[in-house]
Structure formats: structure tokens, C-alpha cells
Coordinates of C-alpha atoms in Angstrom, one line a residue:
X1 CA 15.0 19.0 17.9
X2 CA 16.9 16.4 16.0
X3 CA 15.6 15.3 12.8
X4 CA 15.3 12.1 11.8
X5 CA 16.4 10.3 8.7
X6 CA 13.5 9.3 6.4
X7 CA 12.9 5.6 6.6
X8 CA 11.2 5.4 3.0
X9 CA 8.7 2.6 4.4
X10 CA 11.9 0.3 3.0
X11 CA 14.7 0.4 5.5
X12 CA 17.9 2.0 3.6
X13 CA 20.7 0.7 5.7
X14 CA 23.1 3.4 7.2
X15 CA 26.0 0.9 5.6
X16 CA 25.7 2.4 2.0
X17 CA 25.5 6.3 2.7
X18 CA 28.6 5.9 5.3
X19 CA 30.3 4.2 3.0
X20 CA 33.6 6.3 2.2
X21 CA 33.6 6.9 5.9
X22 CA 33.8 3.8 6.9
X23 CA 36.1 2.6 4.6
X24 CA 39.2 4.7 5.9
X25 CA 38.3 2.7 9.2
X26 CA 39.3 -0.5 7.5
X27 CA 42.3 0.6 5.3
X28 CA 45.6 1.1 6.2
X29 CA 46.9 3.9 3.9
X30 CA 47.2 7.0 3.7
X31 CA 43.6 8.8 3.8
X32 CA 43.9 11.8 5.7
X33 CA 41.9 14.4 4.5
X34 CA 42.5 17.8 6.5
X35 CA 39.1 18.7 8.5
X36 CA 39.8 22.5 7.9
X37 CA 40.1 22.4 4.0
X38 CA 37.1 24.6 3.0
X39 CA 36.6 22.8 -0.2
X40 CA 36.3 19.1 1.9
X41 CA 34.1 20.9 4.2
X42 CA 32.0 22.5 1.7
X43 CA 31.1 19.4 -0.4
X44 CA 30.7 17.2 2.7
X45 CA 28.0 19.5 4.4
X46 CA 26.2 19.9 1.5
X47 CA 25.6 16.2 1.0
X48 CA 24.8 16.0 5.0
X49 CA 22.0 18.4 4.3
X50 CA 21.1 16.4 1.3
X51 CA 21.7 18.8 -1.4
X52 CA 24.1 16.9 -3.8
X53 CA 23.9 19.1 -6.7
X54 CA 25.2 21.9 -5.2
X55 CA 28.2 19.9 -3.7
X56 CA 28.9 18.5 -7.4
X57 CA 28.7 22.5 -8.4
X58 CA 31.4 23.5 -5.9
X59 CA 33.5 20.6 -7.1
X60 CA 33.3 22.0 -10.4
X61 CA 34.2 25.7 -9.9
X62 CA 37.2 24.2 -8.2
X63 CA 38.2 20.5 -9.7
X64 CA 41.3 22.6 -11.4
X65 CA 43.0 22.8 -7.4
X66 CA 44.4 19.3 -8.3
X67 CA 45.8 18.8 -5.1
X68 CA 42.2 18.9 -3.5
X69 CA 41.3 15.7 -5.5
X70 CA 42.3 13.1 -3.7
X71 CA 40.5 14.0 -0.3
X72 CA 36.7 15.3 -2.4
X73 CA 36.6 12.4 -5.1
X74 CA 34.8 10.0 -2.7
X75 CA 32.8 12.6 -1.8
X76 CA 31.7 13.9 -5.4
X77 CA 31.5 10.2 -6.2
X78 CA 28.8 9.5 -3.2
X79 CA 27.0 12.8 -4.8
X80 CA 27.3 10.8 -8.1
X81 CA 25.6 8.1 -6.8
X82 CA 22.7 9.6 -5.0
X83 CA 22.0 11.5 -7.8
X84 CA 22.2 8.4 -10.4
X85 CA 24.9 10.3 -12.6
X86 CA 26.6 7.2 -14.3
X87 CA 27.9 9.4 -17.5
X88 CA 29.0 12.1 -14.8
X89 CA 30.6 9.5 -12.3
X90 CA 32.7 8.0 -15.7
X91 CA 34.3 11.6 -16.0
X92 CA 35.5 11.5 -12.8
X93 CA 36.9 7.9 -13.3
X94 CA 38.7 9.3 -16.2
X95 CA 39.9 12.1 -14.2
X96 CA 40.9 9.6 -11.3
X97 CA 43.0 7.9 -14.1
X98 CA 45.1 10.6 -15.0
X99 CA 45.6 11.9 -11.5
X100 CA 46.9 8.0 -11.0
X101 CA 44.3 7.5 -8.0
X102 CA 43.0 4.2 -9.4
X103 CA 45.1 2.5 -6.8
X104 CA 43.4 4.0 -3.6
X105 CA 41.6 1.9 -2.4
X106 CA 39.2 4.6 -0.7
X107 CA 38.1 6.5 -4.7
X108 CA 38.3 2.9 -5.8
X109 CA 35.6 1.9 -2.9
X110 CA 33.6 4.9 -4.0
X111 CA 33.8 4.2 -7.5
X112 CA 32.2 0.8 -7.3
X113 CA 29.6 2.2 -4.8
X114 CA 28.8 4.8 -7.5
X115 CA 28.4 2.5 -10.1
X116 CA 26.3 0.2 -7.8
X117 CA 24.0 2.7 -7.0
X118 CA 23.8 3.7 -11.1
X119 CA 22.6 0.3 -11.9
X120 CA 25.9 -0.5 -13.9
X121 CA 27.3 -3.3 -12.3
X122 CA 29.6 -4.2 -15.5
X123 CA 31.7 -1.0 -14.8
X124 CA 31.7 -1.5 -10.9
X125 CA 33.0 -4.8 -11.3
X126 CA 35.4 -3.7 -13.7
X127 CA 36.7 -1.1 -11.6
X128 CA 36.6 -3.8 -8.3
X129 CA 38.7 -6.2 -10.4
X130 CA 41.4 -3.8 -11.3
X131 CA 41.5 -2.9 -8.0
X132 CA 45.6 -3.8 -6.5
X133 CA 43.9 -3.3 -2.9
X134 CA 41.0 -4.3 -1.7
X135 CA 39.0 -4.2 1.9
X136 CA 35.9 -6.0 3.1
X137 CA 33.7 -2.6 2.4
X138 CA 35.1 -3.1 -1.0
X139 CA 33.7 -6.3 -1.2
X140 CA 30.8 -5.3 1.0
X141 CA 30.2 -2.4 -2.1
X142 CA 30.1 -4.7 -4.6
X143 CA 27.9 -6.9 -3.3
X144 CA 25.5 -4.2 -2.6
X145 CA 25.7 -3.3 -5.8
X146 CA 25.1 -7.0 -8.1
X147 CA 21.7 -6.8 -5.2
X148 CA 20.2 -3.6 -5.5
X149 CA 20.2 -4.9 -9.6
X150 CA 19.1 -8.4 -8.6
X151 CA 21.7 -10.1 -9.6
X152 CA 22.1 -12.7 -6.5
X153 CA 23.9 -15.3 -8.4
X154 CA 27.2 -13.1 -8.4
X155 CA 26.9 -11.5 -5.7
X156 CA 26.5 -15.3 -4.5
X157 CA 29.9 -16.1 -5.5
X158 CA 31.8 -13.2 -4.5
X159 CA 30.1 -13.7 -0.5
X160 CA 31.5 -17.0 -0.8
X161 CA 35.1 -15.7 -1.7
X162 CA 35.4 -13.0 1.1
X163 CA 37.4 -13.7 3.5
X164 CA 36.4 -11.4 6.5
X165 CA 33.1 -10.7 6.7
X166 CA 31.2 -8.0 8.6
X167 CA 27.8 -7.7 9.8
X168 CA 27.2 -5.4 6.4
X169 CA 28.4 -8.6 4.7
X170 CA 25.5 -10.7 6.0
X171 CA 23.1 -7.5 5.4
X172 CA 23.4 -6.6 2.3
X173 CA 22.5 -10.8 1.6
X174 CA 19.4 -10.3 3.6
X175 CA 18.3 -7.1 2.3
X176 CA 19.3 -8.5 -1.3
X177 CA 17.0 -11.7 -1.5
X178 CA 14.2 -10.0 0.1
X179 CA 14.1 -7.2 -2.6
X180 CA 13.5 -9.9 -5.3
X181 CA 11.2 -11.4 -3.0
X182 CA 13.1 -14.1 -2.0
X183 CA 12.7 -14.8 1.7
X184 CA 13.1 -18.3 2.3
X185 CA 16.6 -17.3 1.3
X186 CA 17.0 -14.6 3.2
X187 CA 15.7 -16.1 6.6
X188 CA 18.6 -18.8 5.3
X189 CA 21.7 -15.6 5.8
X190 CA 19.7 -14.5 8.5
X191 CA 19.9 -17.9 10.9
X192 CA 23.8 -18.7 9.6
X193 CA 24.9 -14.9 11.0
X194 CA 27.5 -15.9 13.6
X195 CA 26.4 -14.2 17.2
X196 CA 28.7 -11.8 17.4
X197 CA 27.7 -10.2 14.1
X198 CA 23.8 -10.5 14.8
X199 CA 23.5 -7.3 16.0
X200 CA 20.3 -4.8 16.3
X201 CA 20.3 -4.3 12.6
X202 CA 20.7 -7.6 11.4
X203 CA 17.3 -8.3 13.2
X204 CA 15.3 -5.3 11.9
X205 CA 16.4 -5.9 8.0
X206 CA 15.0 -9.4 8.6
X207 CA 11.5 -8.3 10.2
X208 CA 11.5 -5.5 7.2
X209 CA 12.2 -8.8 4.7
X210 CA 9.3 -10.4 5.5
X211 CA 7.1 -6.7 6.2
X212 CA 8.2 -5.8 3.0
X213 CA 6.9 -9.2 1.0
X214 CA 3.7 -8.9 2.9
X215 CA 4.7 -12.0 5.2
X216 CA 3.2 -10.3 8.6
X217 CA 3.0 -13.1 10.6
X218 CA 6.6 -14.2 10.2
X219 CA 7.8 -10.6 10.4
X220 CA 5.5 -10.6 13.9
X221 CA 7.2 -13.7 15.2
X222 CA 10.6 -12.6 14.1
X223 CA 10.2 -8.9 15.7
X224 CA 8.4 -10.4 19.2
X225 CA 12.0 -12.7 19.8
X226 CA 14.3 -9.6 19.2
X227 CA 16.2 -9.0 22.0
X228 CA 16.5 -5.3 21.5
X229 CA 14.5 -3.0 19.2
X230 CA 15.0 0.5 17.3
X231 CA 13.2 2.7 16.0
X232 CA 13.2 1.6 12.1
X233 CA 11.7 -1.8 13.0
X234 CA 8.5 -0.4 15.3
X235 CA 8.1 1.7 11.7
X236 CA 8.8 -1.6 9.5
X237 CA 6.1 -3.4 11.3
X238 CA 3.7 -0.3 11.4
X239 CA 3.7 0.7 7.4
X240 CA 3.8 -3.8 7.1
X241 CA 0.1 -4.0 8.8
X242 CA -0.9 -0.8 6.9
X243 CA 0.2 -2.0 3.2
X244 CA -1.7 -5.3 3.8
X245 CA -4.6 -3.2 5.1
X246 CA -4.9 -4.4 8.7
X247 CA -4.9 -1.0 9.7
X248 CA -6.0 -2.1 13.7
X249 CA -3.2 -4.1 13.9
X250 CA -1.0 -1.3 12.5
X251 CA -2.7 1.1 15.1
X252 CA -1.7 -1.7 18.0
X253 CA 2.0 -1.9 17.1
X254 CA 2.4 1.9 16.7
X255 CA 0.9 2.0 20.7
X256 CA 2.8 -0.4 21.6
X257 CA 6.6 1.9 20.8
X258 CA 8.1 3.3 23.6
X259 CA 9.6 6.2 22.7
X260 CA 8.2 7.7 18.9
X261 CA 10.1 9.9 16.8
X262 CA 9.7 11.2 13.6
X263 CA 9.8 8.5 11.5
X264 CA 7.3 6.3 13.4
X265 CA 4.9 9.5 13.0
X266 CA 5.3 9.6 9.6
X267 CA 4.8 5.7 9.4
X268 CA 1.7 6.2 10.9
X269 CA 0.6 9.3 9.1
X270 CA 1.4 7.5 5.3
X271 CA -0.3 4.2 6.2
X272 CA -3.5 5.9 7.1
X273 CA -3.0 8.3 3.7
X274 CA -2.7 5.1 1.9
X275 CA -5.6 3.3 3.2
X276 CA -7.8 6.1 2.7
X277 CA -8.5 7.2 6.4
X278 CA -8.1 11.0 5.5
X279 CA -9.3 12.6 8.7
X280 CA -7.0 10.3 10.7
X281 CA -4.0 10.9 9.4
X282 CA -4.7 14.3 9.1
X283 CA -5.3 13.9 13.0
X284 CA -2.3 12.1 13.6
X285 CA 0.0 14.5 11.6
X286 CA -1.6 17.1 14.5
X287 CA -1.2 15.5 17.1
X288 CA 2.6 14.9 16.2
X289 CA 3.1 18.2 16.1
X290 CA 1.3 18.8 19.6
X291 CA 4.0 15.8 20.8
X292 CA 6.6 18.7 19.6
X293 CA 8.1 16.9 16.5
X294 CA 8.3 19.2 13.3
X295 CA 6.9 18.0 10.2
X296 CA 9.4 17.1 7.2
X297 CA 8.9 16.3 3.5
X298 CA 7.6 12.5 3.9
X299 CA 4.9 13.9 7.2
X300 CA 3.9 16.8 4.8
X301 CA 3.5 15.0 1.5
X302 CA 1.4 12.5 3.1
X303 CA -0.8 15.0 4.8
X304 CA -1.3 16.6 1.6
X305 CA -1.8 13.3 0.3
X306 CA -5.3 12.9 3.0
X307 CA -6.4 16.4 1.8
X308 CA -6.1 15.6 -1.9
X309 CA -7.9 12.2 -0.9
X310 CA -10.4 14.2 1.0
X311 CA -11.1 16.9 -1.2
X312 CA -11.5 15.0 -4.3
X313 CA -13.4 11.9 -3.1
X314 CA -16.0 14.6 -1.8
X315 CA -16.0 16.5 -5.1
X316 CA -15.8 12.9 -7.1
X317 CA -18.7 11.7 -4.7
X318 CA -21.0 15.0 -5.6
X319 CA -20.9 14.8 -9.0
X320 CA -21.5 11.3 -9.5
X321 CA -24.1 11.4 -7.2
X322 CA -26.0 14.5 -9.2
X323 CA -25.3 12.6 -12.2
X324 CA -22.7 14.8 -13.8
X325 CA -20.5 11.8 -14.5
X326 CA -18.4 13.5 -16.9
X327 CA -17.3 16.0 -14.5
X328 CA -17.2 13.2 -12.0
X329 CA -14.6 11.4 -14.1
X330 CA -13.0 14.1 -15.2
X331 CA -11.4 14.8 -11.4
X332 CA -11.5 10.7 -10.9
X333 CA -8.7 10.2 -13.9
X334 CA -6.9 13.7 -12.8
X335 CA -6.1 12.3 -9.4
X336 CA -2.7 10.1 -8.9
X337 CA -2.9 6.6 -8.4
X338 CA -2.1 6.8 -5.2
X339 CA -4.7 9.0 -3.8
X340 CA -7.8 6.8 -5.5
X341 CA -8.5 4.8 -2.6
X342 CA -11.6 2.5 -2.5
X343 CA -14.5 5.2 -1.4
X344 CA -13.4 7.0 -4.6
X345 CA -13.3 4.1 -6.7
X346 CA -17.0 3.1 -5.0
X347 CA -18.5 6.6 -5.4
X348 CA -17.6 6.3 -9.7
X349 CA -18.7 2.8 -10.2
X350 CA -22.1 3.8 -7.6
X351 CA -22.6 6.9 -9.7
X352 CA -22.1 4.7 -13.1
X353 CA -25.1 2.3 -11.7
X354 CA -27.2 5.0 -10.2
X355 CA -27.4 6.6 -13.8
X356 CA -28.1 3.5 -15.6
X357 CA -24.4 3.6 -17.0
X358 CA -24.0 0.1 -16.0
X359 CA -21.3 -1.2 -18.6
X360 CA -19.4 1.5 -17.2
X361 CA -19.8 0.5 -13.8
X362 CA -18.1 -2.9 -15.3
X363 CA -15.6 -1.9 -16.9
X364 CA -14.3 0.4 -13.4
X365 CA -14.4 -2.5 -11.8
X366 CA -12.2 -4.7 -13.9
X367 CA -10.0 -1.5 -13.2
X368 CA -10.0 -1.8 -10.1
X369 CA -9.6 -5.1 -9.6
X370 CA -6.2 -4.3 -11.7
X371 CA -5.5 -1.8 -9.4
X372 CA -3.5 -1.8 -5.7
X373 CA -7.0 -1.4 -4.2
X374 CA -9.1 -4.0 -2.8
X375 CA -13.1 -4.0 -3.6
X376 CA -15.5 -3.9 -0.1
X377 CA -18.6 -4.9 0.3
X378 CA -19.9 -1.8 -1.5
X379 CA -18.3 -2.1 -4.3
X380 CA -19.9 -5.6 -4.9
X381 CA -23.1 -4.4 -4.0
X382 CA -23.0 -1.8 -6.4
X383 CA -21.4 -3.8 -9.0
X384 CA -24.5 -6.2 -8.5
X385 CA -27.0 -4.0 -9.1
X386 CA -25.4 -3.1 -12.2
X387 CA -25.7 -6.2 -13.8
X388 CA -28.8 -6.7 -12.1
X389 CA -30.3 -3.3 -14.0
X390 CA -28.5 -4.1 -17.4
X391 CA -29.5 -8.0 -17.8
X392 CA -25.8 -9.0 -17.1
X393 CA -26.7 -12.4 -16.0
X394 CA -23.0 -14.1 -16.3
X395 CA -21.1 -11.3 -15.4
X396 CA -23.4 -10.8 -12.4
X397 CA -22.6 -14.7 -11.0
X398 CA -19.1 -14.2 -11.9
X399 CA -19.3 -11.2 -9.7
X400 CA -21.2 -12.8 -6.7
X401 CA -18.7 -15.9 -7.4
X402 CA -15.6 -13.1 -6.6
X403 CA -16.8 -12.2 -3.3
X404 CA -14.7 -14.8 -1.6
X405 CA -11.8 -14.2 -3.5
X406 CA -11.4 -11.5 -1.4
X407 CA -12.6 -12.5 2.0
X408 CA -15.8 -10.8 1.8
X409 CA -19.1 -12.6 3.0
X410 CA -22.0 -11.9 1.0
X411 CA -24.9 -10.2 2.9
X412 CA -28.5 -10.1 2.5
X413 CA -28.4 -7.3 0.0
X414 CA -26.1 -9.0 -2.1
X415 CA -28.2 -11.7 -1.9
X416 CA -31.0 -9.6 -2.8
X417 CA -29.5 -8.5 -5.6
X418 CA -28.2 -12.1 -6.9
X419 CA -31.9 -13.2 -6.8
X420 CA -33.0 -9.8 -8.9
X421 CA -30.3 -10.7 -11.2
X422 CA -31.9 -14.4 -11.7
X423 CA -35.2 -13.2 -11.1
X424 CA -35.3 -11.1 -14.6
X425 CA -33.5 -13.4 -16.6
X426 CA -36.4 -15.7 -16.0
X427 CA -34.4 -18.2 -13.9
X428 CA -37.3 -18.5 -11.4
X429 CA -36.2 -21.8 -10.0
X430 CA -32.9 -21.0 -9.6
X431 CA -34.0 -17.5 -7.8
X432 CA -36.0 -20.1 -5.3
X433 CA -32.4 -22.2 -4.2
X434 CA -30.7 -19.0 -3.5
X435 CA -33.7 -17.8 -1.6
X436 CA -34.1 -20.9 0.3
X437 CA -30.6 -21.8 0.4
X438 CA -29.0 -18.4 1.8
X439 CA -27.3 -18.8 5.3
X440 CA -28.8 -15.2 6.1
X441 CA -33.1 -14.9 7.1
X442 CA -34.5 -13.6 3.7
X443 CA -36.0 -9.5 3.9
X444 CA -38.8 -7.9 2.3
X445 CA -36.5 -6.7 -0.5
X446 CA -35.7 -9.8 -1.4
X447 CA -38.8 -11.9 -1.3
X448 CA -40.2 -9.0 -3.0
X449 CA -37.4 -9.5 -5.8
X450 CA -38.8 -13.3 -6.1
X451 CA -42.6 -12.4 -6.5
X452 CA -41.6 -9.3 -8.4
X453 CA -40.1 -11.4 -11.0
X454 CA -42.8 -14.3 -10.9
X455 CA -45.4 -11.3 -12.1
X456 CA -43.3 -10.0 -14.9
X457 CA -42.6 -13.9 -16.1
X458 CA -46.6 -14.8 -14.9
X459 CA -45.4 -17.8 -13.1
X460 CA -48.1 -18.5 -10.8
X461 CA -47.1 -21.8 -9.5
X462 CA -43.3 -20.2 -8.4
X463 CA -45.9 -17.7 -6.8
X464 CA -48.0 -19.4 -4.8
X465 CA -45.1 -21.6 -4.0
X466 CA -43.0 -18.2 -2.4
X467 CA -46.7 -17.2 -0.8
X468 CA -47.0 -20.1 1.0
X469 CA -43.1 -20.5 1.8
X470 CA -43.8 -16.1 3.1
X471 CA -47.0 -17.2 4.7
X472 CA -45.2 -19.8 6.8
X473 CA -44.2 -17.5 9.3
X474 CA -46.2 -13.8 8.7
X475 CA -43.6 -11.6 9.7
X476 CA -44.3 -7.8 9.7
X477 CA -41.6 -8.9 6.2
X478 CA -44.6 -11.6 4.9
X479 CA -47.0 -9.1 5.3
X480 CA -45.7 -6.5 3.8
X481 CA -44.8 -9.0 0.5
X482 CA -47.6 -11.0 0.4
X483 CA -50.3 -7.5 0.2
X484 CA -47.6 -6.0 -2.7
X485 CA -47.7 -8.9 -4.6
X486 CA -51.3 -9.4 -4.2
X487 CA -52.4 -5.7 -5.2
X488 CA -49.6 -5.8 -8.1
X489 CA -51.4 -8.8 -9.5
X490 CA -54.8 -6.9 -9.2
X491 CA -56.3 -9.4 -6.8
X492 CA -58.0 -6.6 -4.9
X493 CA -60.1 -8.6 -2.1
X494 CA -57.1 -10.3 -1.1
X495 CA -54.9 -7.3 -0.8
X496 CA -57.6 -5.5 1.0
X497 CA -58.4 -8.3 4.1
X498 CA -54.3 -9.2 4.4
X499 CA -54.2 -5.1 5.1
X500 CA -57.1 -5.6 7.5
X501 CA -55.4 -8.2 9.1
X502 CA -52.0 -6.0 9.2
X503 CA -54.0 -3.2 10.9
X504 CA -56.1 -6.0 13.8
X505 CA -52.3 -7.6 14.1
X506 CA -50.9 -3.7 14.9
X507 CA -47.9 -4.3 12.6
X508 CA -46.0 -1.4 12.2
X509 CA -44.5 -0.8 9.1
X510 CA -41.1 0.3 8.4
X511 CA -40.7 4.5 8.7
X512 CA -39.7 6.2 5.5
X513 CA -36.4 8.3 6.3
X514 CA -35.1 11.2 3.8
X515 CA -31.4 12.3 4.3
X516 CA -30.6 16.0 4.3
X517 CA -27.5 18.1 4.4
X518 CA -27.4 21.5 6.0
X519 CA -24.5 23.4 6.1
X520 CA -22.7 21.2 9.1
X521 CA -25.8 19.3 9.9
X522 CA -26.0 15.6 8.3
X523 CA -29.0 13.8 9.8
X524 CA -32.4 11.7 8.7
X525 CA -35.6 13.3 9.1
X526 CA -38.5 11.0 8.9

């Protein structure tokens, strides 16, 4: 079975790796290198099977055979460039020099490729000005070159100059503003492509633009008016959804493809990696291979990715949870930056609070926050109690306050924990709005918060003002509240005849549940 090439999650644009070859298409001299020379063969395949060094190693043991040069020197130049040698690629443009080559335009093509693709555009330019003939993939190479560095003003002007343009021309414009983020003007190169030129490609690098810069919704609207698709752009859009974290909508679009290959799988595969949904990608890299596609370096890497993720947030999770934090942190700051997704971020700063640790907890949050993962409404909730154990009255409102920043909506727990936070400050009154005011019915835990708080601060008034606000509406909830709070202010007869009226009422109270683990059991016994 064929193997793809790897996407990268960034499209890299067939244009630039068959540069050389196309480049005899468009010239009109004398490029005829013979198909049966050994050496030509050698070095080509090698870089077909992407192993550059070893093609720049053959060029070596034979660069003395000078009258192989002029056919391999595009060839070792591409290697050059893959391989980001800039000091090695300037030996060979001395070498080109003395061999008097400078004036072909297919080594000089190559040469400003290399250059490009070594992030010294000075020298490519130089070497594209000297040039006595030039083509439109010179041109084309150039421009490529001033983008990948982001340097759009030039390559600006020199788009402006050209005379012929190809759909490569209007490309590497594209693909060049939407790299620095740019992609108003992109979508501006994208809608003045002439027909003829606005081909399959043209189309995908603009959905990838706007996937790449997090723009989904253009990206959707641009990929659903396609008149044809290929395979890159079902990936673009897949591993688009993923990095923003809509990982159903990511799901939908990978459906959606026709006819997968590789690179979709691996698409697939990565996003779930990244988004920390272990056992799915690890389900989806099997059933790819059930499909009959064999795994390459991107489908195993993120596989082993999920493990790492797996393995470690379970180990992380253990530790923290037994309170062996050190340990617990120990693996935390050994994993990559990649793998900590937010479970593992949630099981240190949970571990940090459960311990009493809770500056700690803090300060793993402002990390986070720092970080390319977004806090859930666990990590708030932990971060909550937290401040609410420590006393951290402003950095718990500032917390609460965050919730929206991220598009969460605050739950009665959170709640609960607002008004604990409040509640032990001695902020009574303000403990009350929140109570009254929250757009979720109030629970046991958190009326129980309110009186909890009135005791410690022997507030009577708030008290009897929460008792009658509880004794409104005796749910099994009042009940329960209202015979704690009389029996933890040692008022005895009252405690005893509300539990005699619990018992006449039948109210059930809540069942205590205990979780277990055995072996591959995980249950709640009560």
C-alpha cells in the first residue's frame, strides 16, 4: 500500500520539494540529466526516501567526478535545504562558481530555494539578482523564501514585478500572510486568483489559512463552497476543530471524508493525543490498522504520545491522590509539554488542595493558565476550595470572576464554594446575595456553608434570617440544614423534634457511598 506524505497538521505545498523538477519544465536550456547515471540516481532516491544525509554523503565520496556536477548540484542543494545546512549549501555555491554554473538557471533556482529554506534571504536574493536568466519558479523560489522568514513587504514587491505568474505564485502569497497571521490579506490573494489558476490547491491553502489561525468558521464556509476536495483539506479542517478543542465537530468532519488515507488517520489520531482523549486515539490508531493502512512516524508518535498521557496521568493522579506530592510532581515536570493535558494538570493542583498545599494549588494554576491548556470546570472547582481552605479571599473572587473568561458556567459547587470562601472571611452579608442571588436552586452543602459560618462568626440574626429563608420550603435539603445547625449550636430540643418531624415526614436522607478499586472492578458500594 502507498504511503502517504505526512501533512504536518500545516499543509507543506508539493511546490517547494518539486522545485528543481519543475523548473526544467519551464526553462529552455540545456538540463538533461542522464536517468541511468548511478550517481543522479543515487542521490535522487535517497532524498525520495527522505534520507538527505546519506545523499549529501555519496555526493561527497564522489564531488571530484566533475563532470557529474552539473546534473547532482540541484539535487545536493534540495538536501541542503531540507537539512537547514546554510554553511554547507555556501560550499557548494563556491564550488558552483568555479565550475562556472552560476549562469544555469536550474543550480541558480536551487540555490535561492536553499537559501530560502536556511532562513538567509540576504544570500538568496543575492544569488536571484545575479542571476542573467531567470523563470517564474525562480521568482516563485524567492518569494517563498522572503515568506517562510516573514518578510511580506518584499516579497510584496517582487509579486508585483513578475510578469507570468502561476498558481504557485498566488500560493506562496496565501500561505505567506497566513503564517504571520495575516488572513484578511490572504483571503485578499485568494479572491483576485484568476479562474483558471484557482485550482484544487489554491482552495485548500486558503481553508488551512484560516484552520491554521483558529478562524473555524471562515475556514467551514470556505471549505463547504469548494468545488472539489482532497485529501489535505478533510485533514486541515479535522486537526482545525481539534486545536480549538471542539473535538465533536472534529469527529463530524473526519465522518464526513469519503475516502481516508493515511494522513486523515493520523489527523485524527494526533487531535485526540492532543486533547487528552488517550483511549481514543489509541482506538482510532487500531482501527486504522484494521482499515489496512500501516502506521508511520507521525501515527506512531502520537500513539505513543496517548500512552505517555495515559500512563503518567494515572501514575501523576496516584500519587497526588495518596499525598506523595513530591513524587507526584516529580513525574508532572518530567513529562513534555505536550503530553500535560488538563486531567493531569487537574489531578496536581486537586492533590495540592486535598493536602492543604493550597498556595501551591495557586501558583499551578497561574501555570496553567500560561500554558496551551484550557482550565474545566474542575480545575475551578478545585482552585476554589483552595482559597476557600487557605483564607484567600481575593484570589478566590478573582478566580470565580475567571470562569467566564473561558466559557465556563459556574455550578452549584462552585457556588458553594464562593459562599465558603465569604462565609470565613466573615462577609456574612455578602455570603446571603450570592445565596439568594444564584441562578441555580441552593443544596444542603451550601446552605450548610452559610449557617456553618454564621456559628463560627455567632451571627444569630444572619441565622435565623437563613432558617427562616431554609424553613420557607422544608425540603429533605432544609431538613437536613436546619437539625445540623441546630445541634451544632447545642440547641438540643430543637434538633431533637425537627428529627422527629424528619422521621413522621419519612424523609430519606441521602445514602453514604464509598468508592473502591479491585483489580478491574471500579464501582460504589454503599
Amino acid at each position: 500500500m502507498c504511503r502517504e506524505t505526512r501533512l504536518d497538521l500545516k499543509i507543506n505545498i508539493q511546490t517547494d520539494s518539486q522545485l528543481v523538477e519543475k523548473t526544467s519544465v519551464f526553462c529552455n536550456r540545456i538540463y538533461h540529466p542522464n536517468p541511468s547515471s548511478n550517481l543522479y540516481s543515487s542521490i535522487r532516491d535517497r532524498i525520495s526516501d527522505g534520507a538527505p544525509k546519506e545523499a549529501l554523503l555519496i555526493y561527497t565520496q564522489n564531488r571530484r567526478n566533475p563532470l557529474n556536477l552539473l546534473s547532482v548540484l540541484p539535487l545536493v542543494f534540495k538536501a541542503c535545504a531540507i537539512l537547514s545546512l546554510n554553511n554547507y549549501g555556501k560550499s557548494l555555491h563556491s564550488e558552483s562558481i568555479k565550475a562556472g554554473l552560476l549562469s544555469d538557471v536550474v543550480v541558480g533556482t536551487s540555490m535561492v530555494n536553499m537559501y530560502g529554506k536556511c532562513c538567509n534571504v540576504i544570500d538568496a536574493r543575492k544569488v536571484f539578482d545575479e542571476m542573467p536568466v531567470k523563470n517564474v519558479v525562480t521568482w516563485n523560489a524567492m518569494i517563498s523564501g522572503y515568506m517562510k522568514n516573514r518578510e511580506t513587504q518584499p516579497a510584496l514587491q517582487l509579486f508585483n514585478k513578475m510578469s507570468d505568474r502561476t498558481s504557485v505564485s498566488w500560493i506562496e502569497m496565501i500561505t505567506g500572510y497566513a503564517r504571520t497571521g495575516d488572513t484578511i490579506m490572504a483571503r485578499s490573494f485568494f479572491d483576485q486568483v484568476p479562474f483558471p489558476l484557482k485550482n484544487v490547491m489554491t482552495w485548500t491553502v486558503m481553508v488551512d489559512a484560516y484552520a491554521s489561525n483558529g478562524d473555524m468558521k471562515a475556514a467551514e464556509d470556505v471549505f463547504e463552497a469548494m468545488p472539489e476536495r482532497n485529501f489535505f483539506v478533510w485533514s486541515s479542517m479535522v486537526s482545525g476543530y481539534f486545536k480549538k478543542g471542539d473535538v465533536e465537530s472534529g469527529e463530524t468532519i473526519f465522518n464526513r471524508i469519503p475516502f481516508r488515507n493515511l494522513v486523515n488517520w493520523n489527523s485524527l489520531i494526533s487531535g485526540y493525543s492532543q486533547n487528552g482523549l488517550c483511549e481514543k486515539a489509541l482506538e482510532a490508531f487500531a482501527k486504522m490498522e484494521s482499515d489496512g493502512f500501516e502506521p508511520d512516524e507521525v501515527s506512531f508518535t502520537s500513539a505513543l504520545s496517548a500512552c505517555a498521557q495515559l500512563g503518567s496521568l494515572k501514575t501523576v493522579d496516584m500519587y497526588a491522590k495518596c499525598g506523595d506530592l513530591m513524587n507526584a510532581r516529580l513525574i508532572f515536570e518530567d513529562m513534555m509539554e505536550s503530553e500535560r493535558n488538563d486531567s493531569c494538570w487537574n489531578a496536581m493542583i486537586s492533590g495540592f488542595t486535598i493536602h492543604g498545599h493550597c498556595r501551591e494549588a495557586l501558583e499551578f494554576f497561574d501555570r496553567m493558565e500560561k500554558s496551551k491548556v484550557t482550565p474545566n470546570e474542575i480545575t475551578f472547582l478545585s482552585v476554589l476550595s483552595a482559597c476557600a481552605h487557605a483564607g484567600f479571599v481575593e484570589e478566590g473572587l478573582e478566580t470565580f470572576g475567571k470562569m467566564g473568561k473561558y466559557g465556563l458556567v459556574a455550578n452549584v459547587k462552585h457556588y458553594g464554594c464562593l459562599v465558603d470562601i465569604l462565609g470565613r472571611a466573615g462577609r456574612l452579608k455578602d455570603a446571603y446575595r450570592v445565596v439568594t442571588e444564584m441562578p441555580v436552586r441552593p443544596n444542603e452543602s451550601v446552605w450548610g456553608a452559610l449557617l456553618g459560618a454564621c456559628r463560627v462568626h455567632s451571627d444569630m440574626e444572619m441565622a435565623n434570617r437563613v432558617v427562616e429563608k431554609v424553613n420557607a420550603e422544608l425540603t429533605q435539603c432544609g431538613y437536613v440544614v436546619m437539625s445540623n445547625m441546630y445541634a451544632a449550636s447545642e440547641r438540643w430540643e430543637k434538633a431533637e423534634s425537627l428529627r422527629n418531624l424528619m422521621f413522621h415526614e419519612r424523609v430519606q436522607k441521602t445514602v453514604g457511598l464509598s468508592s473502591v478499586h479491585l483489580n478491574d472492578y471500579d464501582g460504589n458500594w454503599s
